[in-house]
Coordinates of C-alpha atoms and ligand atoms in Angstrom, one line a residue:
X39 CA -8.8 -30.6 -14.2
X40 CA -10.0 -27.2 -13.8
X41 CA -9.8 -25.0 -10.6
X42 CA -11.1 -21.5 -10.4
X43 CA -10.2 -19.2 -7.8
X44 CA -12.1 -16.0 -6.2
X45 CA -10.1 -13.6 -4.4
X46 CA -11.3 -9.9 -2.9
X47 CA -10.0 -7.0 -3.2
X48 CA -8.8 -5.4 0.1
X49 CA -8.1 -2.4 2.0
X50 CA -5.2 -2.2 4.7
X51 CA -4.6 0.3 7.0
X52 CA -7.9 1.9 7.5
X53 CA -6.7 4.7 9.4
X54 CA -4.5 4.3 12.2
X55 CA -4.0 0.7 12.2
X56 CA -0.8 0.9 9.4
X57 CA 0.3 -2.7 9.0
X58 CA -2.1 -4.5 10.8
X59 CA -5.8 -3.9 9.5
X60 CA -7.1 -5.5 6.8
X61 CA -10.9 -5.1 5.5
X62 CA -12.1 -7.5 2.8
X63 CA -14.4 -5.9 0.2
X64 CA -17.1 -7.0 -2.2
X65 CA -14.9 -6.7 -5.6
X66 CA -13.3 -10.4 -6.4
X67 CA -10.7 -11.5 -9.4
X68 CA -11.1 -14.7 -10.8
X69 CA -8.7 -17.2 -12.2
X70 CA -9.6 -20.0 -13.6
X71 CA -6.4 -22.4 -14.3
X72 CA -7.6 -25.5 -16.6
X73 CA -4.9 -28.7 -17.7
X74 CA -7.2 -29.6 -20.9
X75 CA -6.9 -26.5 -22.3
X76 CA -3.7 -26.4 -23.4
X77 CA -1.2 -23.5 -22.5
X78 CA -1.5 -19.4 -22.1
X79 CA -2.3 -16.6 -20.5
X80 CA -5.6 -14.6 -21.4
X81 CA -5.8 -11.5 -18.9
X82 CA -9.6 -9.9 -18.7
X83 CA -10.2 -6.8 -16.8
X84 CA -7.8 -3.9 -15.3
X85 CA -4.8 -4.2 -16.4
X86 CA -5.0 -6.5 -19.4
X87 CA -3.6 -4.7 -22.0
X88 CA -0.1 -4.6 -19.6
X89 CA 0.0 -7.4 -17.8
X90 CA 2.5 -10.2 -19.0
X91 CA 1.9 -12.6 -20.8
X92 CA 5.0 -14.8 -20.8
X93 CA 4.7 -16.1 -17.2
X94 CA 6.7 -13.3 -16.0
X95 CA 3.6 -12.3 -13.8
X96 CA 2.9 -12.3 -9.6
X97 CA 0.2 -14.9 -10.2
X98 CA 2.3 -17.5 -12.2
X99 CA 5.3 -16.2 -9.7
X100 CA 3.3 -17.2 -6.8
X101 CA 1.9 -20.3 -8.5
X102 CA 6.4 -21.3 -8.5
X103 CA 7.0 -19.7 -5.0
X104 CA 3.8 -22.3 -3.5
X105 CA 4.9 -25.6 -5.9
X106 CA 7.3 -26.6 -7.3
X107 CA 7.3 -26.1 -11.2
X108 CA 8.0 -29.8 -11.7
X109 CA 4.8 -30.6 -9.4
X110 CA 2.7 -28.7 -11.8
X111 CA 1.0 -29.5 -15.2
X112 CA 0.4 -27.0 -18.0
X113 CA -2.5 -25.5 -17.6
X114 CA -4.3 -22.4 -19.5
X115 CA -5.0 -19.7 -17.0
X116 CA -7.5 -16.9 -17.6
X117 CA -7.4 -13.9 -14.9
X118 CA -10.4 -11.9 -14.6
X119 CA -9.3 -8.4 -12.7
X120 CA -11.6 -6.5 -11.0
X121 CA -9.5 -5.0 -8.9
X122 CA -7.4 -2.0 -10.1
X123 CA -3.6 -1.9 -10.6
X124 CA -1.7 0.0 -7.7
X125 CA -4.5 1.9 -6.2
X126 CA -4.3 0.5 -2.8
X127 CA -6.9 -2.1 -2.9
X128 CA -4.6 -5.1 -2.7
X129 CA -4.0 -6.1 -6.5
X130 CA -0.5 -7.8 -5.6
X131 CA -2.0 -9.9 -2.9
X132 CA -4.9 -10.5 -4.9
X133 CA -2.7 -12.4 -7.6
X134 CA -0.6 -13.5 -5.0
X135 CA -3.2 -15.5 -2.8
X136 CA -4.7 -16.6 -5.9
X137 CA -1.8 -17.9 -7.1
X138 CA -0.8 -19.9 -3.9
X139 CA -4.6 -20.9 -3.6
X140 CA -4.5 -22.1 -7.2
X141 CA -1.4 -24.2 -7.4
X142 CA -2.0 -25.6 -4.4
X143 CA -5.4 -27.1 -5.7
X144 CA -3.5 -28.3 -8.7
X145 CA -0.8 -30.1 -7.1
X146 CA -3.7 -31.8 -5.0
X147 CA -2.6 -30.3 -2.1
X148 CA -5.3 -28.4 0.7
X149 CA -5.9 -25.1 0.1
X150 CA -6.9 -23.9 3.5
X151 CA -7.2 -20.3 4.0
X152 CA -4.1 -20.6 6.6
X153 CA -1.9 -22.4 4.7
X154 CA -2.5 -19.9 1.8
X155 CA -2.1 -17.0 4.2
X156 CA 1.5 -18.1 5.5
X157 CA 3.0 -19.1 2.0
X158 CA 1.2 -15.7 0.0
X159 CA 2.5 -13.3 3.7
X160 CA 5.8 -14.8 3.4
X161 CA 5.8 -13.9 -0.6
X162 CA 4.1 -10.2 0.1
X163 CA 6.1 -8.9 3.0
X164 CA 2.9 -6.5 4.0
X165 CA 0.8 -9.5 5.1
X166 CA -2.4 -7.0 5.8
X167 CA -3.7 -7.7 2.3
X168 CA -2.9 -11.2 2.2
X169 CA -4.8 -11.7 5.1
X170 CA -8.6 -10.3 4.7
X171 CA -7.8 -11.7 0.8
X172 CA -7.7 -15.2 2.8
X173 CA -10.2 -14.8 5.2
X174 CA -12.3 -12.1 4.7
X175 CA -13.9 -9.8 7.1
X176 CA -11.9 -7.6 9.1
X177 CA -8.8 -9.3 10.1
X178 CA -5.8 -7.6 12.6
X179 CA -2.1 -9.0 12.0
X180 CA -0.6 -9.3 15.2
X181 CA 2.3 -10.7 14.4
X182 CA 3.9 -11.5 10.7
X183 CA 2.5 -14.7 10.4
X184 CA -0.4 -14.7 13.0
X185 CA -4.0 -12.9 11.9
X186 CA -7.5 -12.3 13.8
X187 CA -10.5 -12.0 12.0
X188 CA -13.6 -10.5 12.9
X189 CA -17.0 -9.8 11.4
X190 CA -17.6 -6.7 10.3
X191 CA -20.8 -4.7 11.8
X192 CA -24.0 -5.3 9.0
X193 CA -23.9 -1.6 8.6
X194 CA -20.0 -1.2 7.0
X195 CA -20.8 -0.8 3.7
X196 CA -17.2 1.0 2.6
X197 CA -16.8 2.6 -0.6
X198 CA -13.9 2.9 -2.6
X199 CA -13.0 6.4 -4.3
X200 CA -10.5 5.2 -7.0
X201 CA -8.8 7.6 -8.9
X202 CA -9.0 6.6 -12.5
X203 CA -5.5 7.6 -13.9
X204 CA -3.6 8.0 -10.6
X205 CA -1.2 5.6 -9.3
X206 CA 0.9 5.3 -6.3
X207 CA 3.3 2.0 -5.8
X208 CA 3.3 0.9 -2.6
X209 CA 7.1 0.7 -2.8
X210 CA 7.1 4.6 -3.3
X211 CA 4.3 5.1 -0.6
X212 CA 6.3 3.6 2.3
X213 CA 9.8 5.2 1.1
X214 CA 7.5 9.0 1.8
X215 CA 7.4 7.7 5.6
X216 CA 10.0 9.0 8.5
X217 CA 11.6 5.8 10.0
X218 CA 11.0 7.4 13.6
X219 CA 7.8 8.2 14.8
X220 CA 6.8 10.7 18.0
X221 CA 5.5 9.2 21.1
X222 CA 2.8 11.1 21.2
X223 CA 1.8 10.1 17.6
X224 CA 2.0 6.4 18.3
X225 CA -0.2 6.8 21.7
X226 CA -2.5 9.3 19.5
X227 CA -2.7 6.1 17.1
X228 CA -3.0 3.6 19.8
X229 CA -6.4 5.3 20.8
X230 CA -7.3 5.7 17.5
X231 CA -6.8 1.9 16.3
X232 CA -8.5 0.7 19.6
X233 CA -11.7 2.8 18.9
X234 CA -11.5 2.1 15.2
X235 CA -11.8 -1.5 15.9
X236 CA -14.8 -1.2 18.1
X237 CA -16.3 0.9 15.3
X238 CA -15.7 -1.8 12.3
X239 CA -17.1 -4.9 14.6
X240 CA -19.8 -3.1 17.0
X241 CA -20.6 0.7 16.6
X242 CA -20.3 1.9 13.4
X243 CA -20.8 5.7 14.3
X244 CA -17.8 5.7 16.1
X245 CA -15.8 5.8 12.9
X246 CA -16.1 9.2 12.0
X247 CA -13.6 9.7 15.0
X248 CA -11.8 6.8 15.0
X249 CA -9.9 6.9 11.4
X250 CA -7.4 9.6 12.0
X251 CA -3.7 8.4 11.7
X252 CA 0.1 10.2 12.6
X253 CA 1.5 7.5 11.2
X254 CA 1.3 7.3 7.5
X255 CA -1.8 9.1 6.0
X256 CA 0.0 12.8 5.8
X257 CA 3.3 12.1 4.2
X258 CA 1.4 10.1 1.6
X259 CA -1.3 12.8 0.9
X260 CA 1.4 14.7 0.4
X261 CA 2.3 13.1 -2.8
X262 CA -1.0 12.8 -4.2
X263 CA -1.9 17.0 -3.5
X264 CA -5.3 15.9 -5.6
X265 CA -6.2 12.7 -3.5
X266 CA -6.2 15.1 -0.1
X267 CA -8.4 17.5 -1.6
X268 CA -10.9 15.0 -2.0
X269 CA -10.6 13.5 1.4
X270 CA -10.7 16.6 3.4
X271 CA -14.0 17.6 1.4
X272 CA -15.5 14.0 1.9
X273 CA -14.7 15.1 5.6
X274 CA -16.3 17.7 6.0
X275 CA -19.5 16.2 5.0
X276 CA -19.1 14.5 7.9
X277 CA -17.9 11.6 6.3
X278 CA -15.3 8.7 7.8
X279 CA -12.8 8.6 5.6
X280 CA -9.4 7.0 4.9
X281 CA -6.5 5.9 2.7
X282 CA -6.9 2.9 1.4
X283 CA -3.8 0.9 2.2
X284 CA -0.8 3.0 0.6
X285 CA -3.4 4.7 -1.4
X286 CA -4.1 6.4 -3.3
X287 CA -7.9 5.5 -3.2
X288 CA -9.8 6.5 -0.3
X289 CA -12.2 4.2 1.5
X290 CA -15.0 6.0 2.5
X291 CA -18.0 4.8 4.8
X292 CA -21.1 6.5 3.7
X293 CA -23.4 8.5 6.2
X294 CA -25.8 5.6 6.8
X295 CA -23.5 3.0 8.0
X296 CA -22.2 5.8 11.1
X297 CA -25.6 6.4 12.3
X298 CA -26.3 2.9 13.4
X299 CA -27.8 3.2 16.9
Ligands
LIG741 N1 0.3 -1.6 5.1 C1 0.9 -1.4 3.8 C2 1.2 0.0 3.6 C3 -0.1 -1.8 2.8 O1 0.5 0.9 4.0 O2 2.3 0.3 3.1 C4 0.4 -1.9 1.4 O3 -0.4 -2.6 0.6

């Protein structure tokens, strides 16, 4: 048996909706799994030359946490990556949701998107990631376990300024952020989410003043001095532009998708 799984990088955040936006992106990793292959990992892509090989790793942790070891054969498992390591374009739930997606076809069981959303959000804790990796598009968590999705206007083409030997865990991205937030800044992001959702779905040339954030953005720019410089100056070209996720790539929507009539 052979199953091969394509999951999509992912951007959370975009702006001011911390924790609950999610935007699906064109960059997939692939794992094939195949039970006549015998045994192993072979790792392709980002991150192969450090990625484990003994079983040790989120996909194969995520294959346990989905199905029982005893429920599943040996199998040879090849991981393509596309999507880089700890850059804020959902690596971890990338491997995660391909891992649930992948036993789960396995063991003979359904892989429906929502059935791999709640195992892989349960296993991720930040289920923003874990839900445009399932569904695509642009997807709003409203609660832990409950997701929206949307279409994203033709016309949001994001891209993705990765920086090439910077990296920020997420872990160390959230621990930069006050537990208390003014009122003003969560009304200030309120507005800002509202209008940034009618941007991504209906009028892209609202975005330009839809992704600002109090929340989150600031304190992490802070630790990545480099990352800001490159945002404010993709600004000021009059560009919409955001962290992606905990960062510390920025997503950036280029002038032509913001002057959609
Ligand atoms: N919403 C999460 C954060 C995404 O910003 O910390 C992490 O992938």
């Amino acid at each position: 048996m052979r199953v091969s799984v394509r999951v999509p990088a992912t951007s959370a955040n975009l702006g001011p909706g911390f924790d609950c936006f999610g935007l699906a992106l064109e960059r997939c990793n692939e794992i094939v799994v195949d039970t006549d292959t015998g045994s192993g990992i072979e790792w392709i892509g980002e991150g192969a030359d450090e990625l484990p090989t003994d079983g040790s790793d989120l996909i194969r942790q995520a294959m346990r946490r989905a199905i029982d070891d005893r429920h599943l054969p040996t199998f040879h498992m090849r991981a393509t990556n596309l999507v880089p390591l700890a850059r804020g374009l959902g690596s971890s739930s990338a491997a995660v949701v391909g891992g649930v997606a992948a036993a789960l076809a396995l063991a003979g069981e359904d892989a429906t998107p929502q059935r791999v959303f709640a195992v892989a959000a349960e296993i991720e804790g930040h289920p923003d990631n874990a839900a445009p990796a399932c569904f695509g598009g642009f997807t709003i968590v409203t609660d832990h376990d409950t997701v929206r999705r949307f279409d994203p206007h033709p016309h949001i083409r994001p891209v993705a300024l990765v920086p090439r030997d910077l990296r920020l865990p997420t872990h160390q991205a959230r621990a930069a952020l006050p537990a208390l937030v003014p009122r003003a800044d969560a009304v200030f992001n309120l507005a800002h989410a509202a209008l940034t959702v009618r941007a991504i779905t209906d009028d892209p040339s609202l975005l330009v003043d839809a992704l600002h954030d109090r929340l989150h953005q600031e304190a992490r720019l802070d630790l990545v001095p480099q990352v800001r410089e490159v945002a404010d100056s993709v600004r000021r070209a009059g560009i919409a532009v955001c962290l992606s996720g905990a960062g510390p790539s920025l997503l950036a929507f280029p002038i032509e998708a913001q002057r959609v009539p």
